[in-house]
C-alpha cells in the first residue's frame, strides 16, 4: 500500500495495511525529526487517532498531512477564567454595557425615558429636565 505524507517535505511511504497511525508517526519521526508526541496526523483536515489501522481507514493512495502540535496558550484573559472543574472558556476583552434593571422587559418606555433624563441631568447639570423638553 502506498501513502503520501506531507510534512515539511513530501514523502512516499510503502506500508502494509496492518500498521497503525502511531507506527506511521514513528516513520515520520525518522524522516523529519519531529517527535511522535508533537505530531498531529490528519487527512482532509480531520485528525487521525493513533490506534487507527490503515486498512480500516481506507487511506490507500491518499495524502496524510503532518503538522506540529501547537503549544498551550498563556494568554492572560484565559488564565483568569481557569478555576476548579469549570471548562476553560474564552472571554471578551471588551465587556458589554449592562442594561439597567428598569430597562428590561415589562417596563414602560416613559419610565425608561425619565431615567435617561435624570442621568443626563446629573451629567450635564440641572438645565436639562423632562419639563424643559
mmCIF file of C-alpha atoms in Angstrom:
data_model
loop_
_atom_site.group_PDB
_atom_site.id
_atom_site.type_symbol
_atom_site.label_atom_id
_atom_site.label_comp_id
_atom_site.label_asym_id
_atom_site.label_seq_id
_atom_site.Cartn_x
_atom_site.Cartn_y
_atom_site.Cartn_z
ATOM 1 C CA UNK A 1 0.000 0.000 0.000
ATOM 2 C CA UNK A 2 1.302 3.433 -0.856
ATOM 3 C CA UNK A 3 0.803 6.579 1.224
ATOM 4 C CA UNK A 4 1.937 10.132 0.694
ATOM 5 C CA UNK A 5 2.925 12.137 3.752
ATOM 6 C CA UNK A 6 3.137 15.914 3.608
ATOM 7 C CA UNK A 7 5.211 17.331 6.456
ATOM 8 C CA UNK A 8 7.988 19.837 5.753
ATOM 9 C CA UNK A 9 8.668 17.768 2.635
ATOM 10 C CA UNK A 10 6.505 15.337 0.680
ATOM 11 C CA UNK A 11 7.363 11.671 1.356
ATOM 12 C CA UNK A 12 6.106 8.453 -0.224
ATOM 13 C CA UNK A 13 5.722 5.516 2.163
ATOM 14 C CA UNK A 14 5.253 1.854 1.287
ATOM 15 C CA UNK A 15 3.300 0.274 4.129
ATOM 16 C CA UNK A 16 1.299 -2.867 4.750
ATOM 17 C CA UNK A 17 -2.351 -2.376 5.633
ATOM 18 C CA UNK A 18 -1.866 -3.603 9.207
ATOM 19 C CA UNK A 19 0.111 -0.625 10.508
ATOM 20 C CA UNK A 20 -1.374 1.932 12.860
ATOM 21 C CA UNK A 21 -1.104 5.707 12.754
ATOM 22 C CA UNK A 22 1.308 5.519 15.714
ATOM 23 C CA UNK A 23 3.668 3.395 13.604
ATOM 24 C CA UNK A 24 3.349 5.873 10.732
ATOM 25 C CA UNK A 25 4.276 8.623 13.196
ATOM 26 C CA UNK A 26 7.424 6.667 14.070
ATOM 27 C CA UNK A 27 8.342 6.584 10.337
ATOM 28 C CA UNK A 28 7.766 10.323 10.125
ATOM 29 C CA UNK A 29 9.917 10.898 13.203
ATOM 30 C CA UNK A 30 12.782 9.083 11.483
ATOM 31 C CA UNK A 31 12.299 11.106 8.279
ATOM 32 C CA UNK A 32 11.571 14.587 9.634
ATOM 33 C CA UNK A 33 12.981 14.565 13.171
ATOM 34 C CA UNK A 34 9.675 15.670 14.735
ATOM 35 C CA UNK A 35 8.839 13.603 17.827
ATOM 36 C CA UNK A 36 5.706 11.429 17.816
ATOM 37 C CA UNK A 37 4.153 13.343 20.719
ATOM 38 C CA UNK A 38 4.400 16.639 18.821
ATOM 39 C CA UNK A 39 2.813 15.330 15.593
ATOM 40 C CA UNK A 40 -0.793 15.699 14.514
ATOM 41 C CA UNK A 41 -1.574 13.442 11.548
ATOM 42 C CA UNK A 42 -4.709 14.391 9.653
ATOM 43 C CA UNK A 43 -6.449 13.621 6.397
ATOM 44 C CA UNK A 44 -8.667 16.283 4.787
ATOM 45 C CA UNK A 45 -8.429 18.340 7.981
ATOM 46 C CA UNK A 46 -9.651 15.545 10.278
ATOM 47 C CA UNK A 47 -7.092 14.366 12.881
ATOM 48 C CA UNK A 48 -6.495 10.606 12.900
ATOM 49 C CA UNK A 49 -6.285 8.622 16.141
ATOM 50 C CA UNK A 50 -3.041 6.824 16.989
ATOM 51 C CA UNK A 51 -4.687 3.401 17.322
ATOM 52 C CA UNK A 52 -6.472 3.551 13.943
ATOM 53 C CA UNK A 53 -5.395 0.823 11.498
ATOM 54 C CA UNK A 54 -4.623 1.994 7.972
ATOM 55 C CA UNK A 55 -6.573 -0.764 6.204
ATOM 56 C CA UNK A 56 -9.740 0.105 8.157
ATOM 57 C CA UNK A 57 -9.394 3.792 7.359
ATOM 58 C CA UNK A 58 -9.214 3.329 3.554
ATOM 59 C CA UNK A 59 -6.133 5.529 3.218
ATOM 60 C CA UNK A 60 -4.531 3.849 0.194
ATOM 61 C CA UNK A 61 -3.000 6.391 -2.243
ATOM 62 C CA UNK A 62 -4.100 9.283 -0.061
ATOM 63 C CA UNK A 63 -2.065 12.147 1.347
ATOM 64 C CA UNK A 64 -1.646 12.481 5.100
ATOM 65 C CA UNK A 65 -0.836 15.919 6.463
ATOM 66 C CA UNK A 66 1.541 16.178 9.423
ATOM 67 C CA UNK A 67 1.555 19.351 11.499
ATOM 68 C CA UNK A 68 3.302 20.086 14.779
ATOM 69 C CA UNK A 69 1.112 20.206 17.865
ATOM 70 C CA UNK A 70 0.507 23.778 18.980
ATOM 71 C CA UNK A 71 1.710 24.908 22.378
ATOM 72 C CA UNK A 72 -0.862 25.732 25.039
ATOM 73 C CA UNK A 73 -1.816 29.378 25.162
ATOM 74 C CA UNK A 74 -0.734 31.514 28.072
ATOM 75 C CA UNK A 75 -2.944 34.467 27.240
ATOM 76 C CA UNK A 76 -3.813 36.470 30.354
ATOM 77 C CA UNK A 77 -7.552 36.598 29.641
ATOM 78 C CA UNK A 78 -7.590 32.777 29.541
ATOM 79 C CA UNK A 79 -5.797 32.431 32.861
ATOM 80 C CA UNK A 80 -8.438 34.466 34.684
ATOM 81 C CA UNK A 81 -11.183 32.041 33.736
ATOM 82 C CA UNK A 82 -9.456 28.874 34.962
ATOM 83 C CA UNK A 83 -10.843 27.784 38.281
ATOM 84 C CA UNK A 84 -11.708 24.338 39.569
ATOM 85 C CA UNK A 85 -13.631 21.985 37.341
ATOM 86 C CA UNK A 86 -15.232 24.649 35.167
ATOM 87 C CA UNK A 87 -14.349 24.285 31.495
ATOM 88 C CA UNK A 88 -11.945 26.804 30.052
ATOM 89 C CA UNK A 89 -13.791 29.467 28.122
ATOM 90 C CA UNK A 90 -12.731 32.428 26.067
ATOM 91 C CA UNK A 91 -13.596 35.817 27.432
ATOM 92 C CA UNK A 92 -14.002 39.002 25.530
ATOM 93 C CA UNK A 93 -11.547 41.771 26.224
ATOM 94 C CA UNK A 94 -14.333 44.283 25.959
ATOM 95 C CA UNK A 95 -17.160 43.983 28.425
ATOM 96 C CA UNK A 96 -20.743 44.539 27.362
ATOM 97 C CA UNK A 97 -22.536 47.517 28.804
ATOM 98 C CA UNK A 98 -25.075 46.300 31.283
ATOM 99 C CA UNK A 99 -28.615 47.496 30.877
ATOM 100 C CA UNK A 100 -30.296 48.948 33.947
ATOM 101 C CA UNK A 101 -32.768 46.632 35.591
ATOM 102 C CA UNK A 102 -35.560 49.097 34.807
ATOM 103 C CA UNK A 103 -34.990 48.752 31.034
ATOM 104 C CA UNK A 104 -35.595 45.031 30.954
ATOM 105 C CA UNK A 105 -38.849 43.552 29.719
ATOM 106 C CA UNK A 106 -42.058 44.673 31.365
ATOM 107 C CA UNK A 107 -41.117 48.315 31.943
ATOM 108 C CA UNK A 108 -42.702 51.230 30.209
ATOM 109 C CA UNK A 109 -40.987 53.489 27.736
ATOM 110 C CA UNK A 110 -41.839 56.588 29.759
ATOM 111 C CA UNK A 111 -40.113 55.193 32.837
ATOM 112 C CA UNK A 112 -37.035 54.448 30.751
ATOM 113 C CA UNK A 113 -37.042 57.949 29.250
ATOM 114 C CA UNK A 114 -37.401 59.597 32.643
ATOM 115 C CA UNK A 115 -34.439 57.585 33.907
ATOM 116 C CA UNK A 116 -32.457 58.708 30.877
ATOM 117 C CA UNK A 117 -33.360 62.350 31.501
ATOM 118 C CA UNK A 118 -32.291 62.028 35.132
ATOM 119 C CA UNK A 119 -29.000 60.521 34.042
ATOM 120 C CA UNK A 120 -28.364 63.393 31.620
ATOM 121 C CA UNK A 121 -29.339 65.955 34.260
ATOM 122 C CA UNK A 122 -26.782 64.523 36.670
ATOM 123 C CA UNK A 123 -24.139 64.545 33.949
ATOM 124 C CA UNK A 124 -24.777 67.973 32.393
ATOM 125 C CA UNK A 125 -26.388 69.935 35.160
ATOM 126 C CA UNK A 126 -29.910 70.915 36.109
ATOM 127 C CA UNK A 127 -30.655 72.722 32.829
ATOM 128 C CA UNK A 128 -31.917 69.597 31.086
ATOM 129 C CA UNK A 129 -35.086 68.264 32.669
ATOM 130 C CA UNK A 130 -38.117 66.459 31.260
ATOM 131 C CA UNK A 131 -40.253 69.596 31.723
ATOM 132 C CA UNK A 132 -37.929 71.746 29.620
ATOM 133 C CA UNK A 133 -38.108 69.424 26.627
#
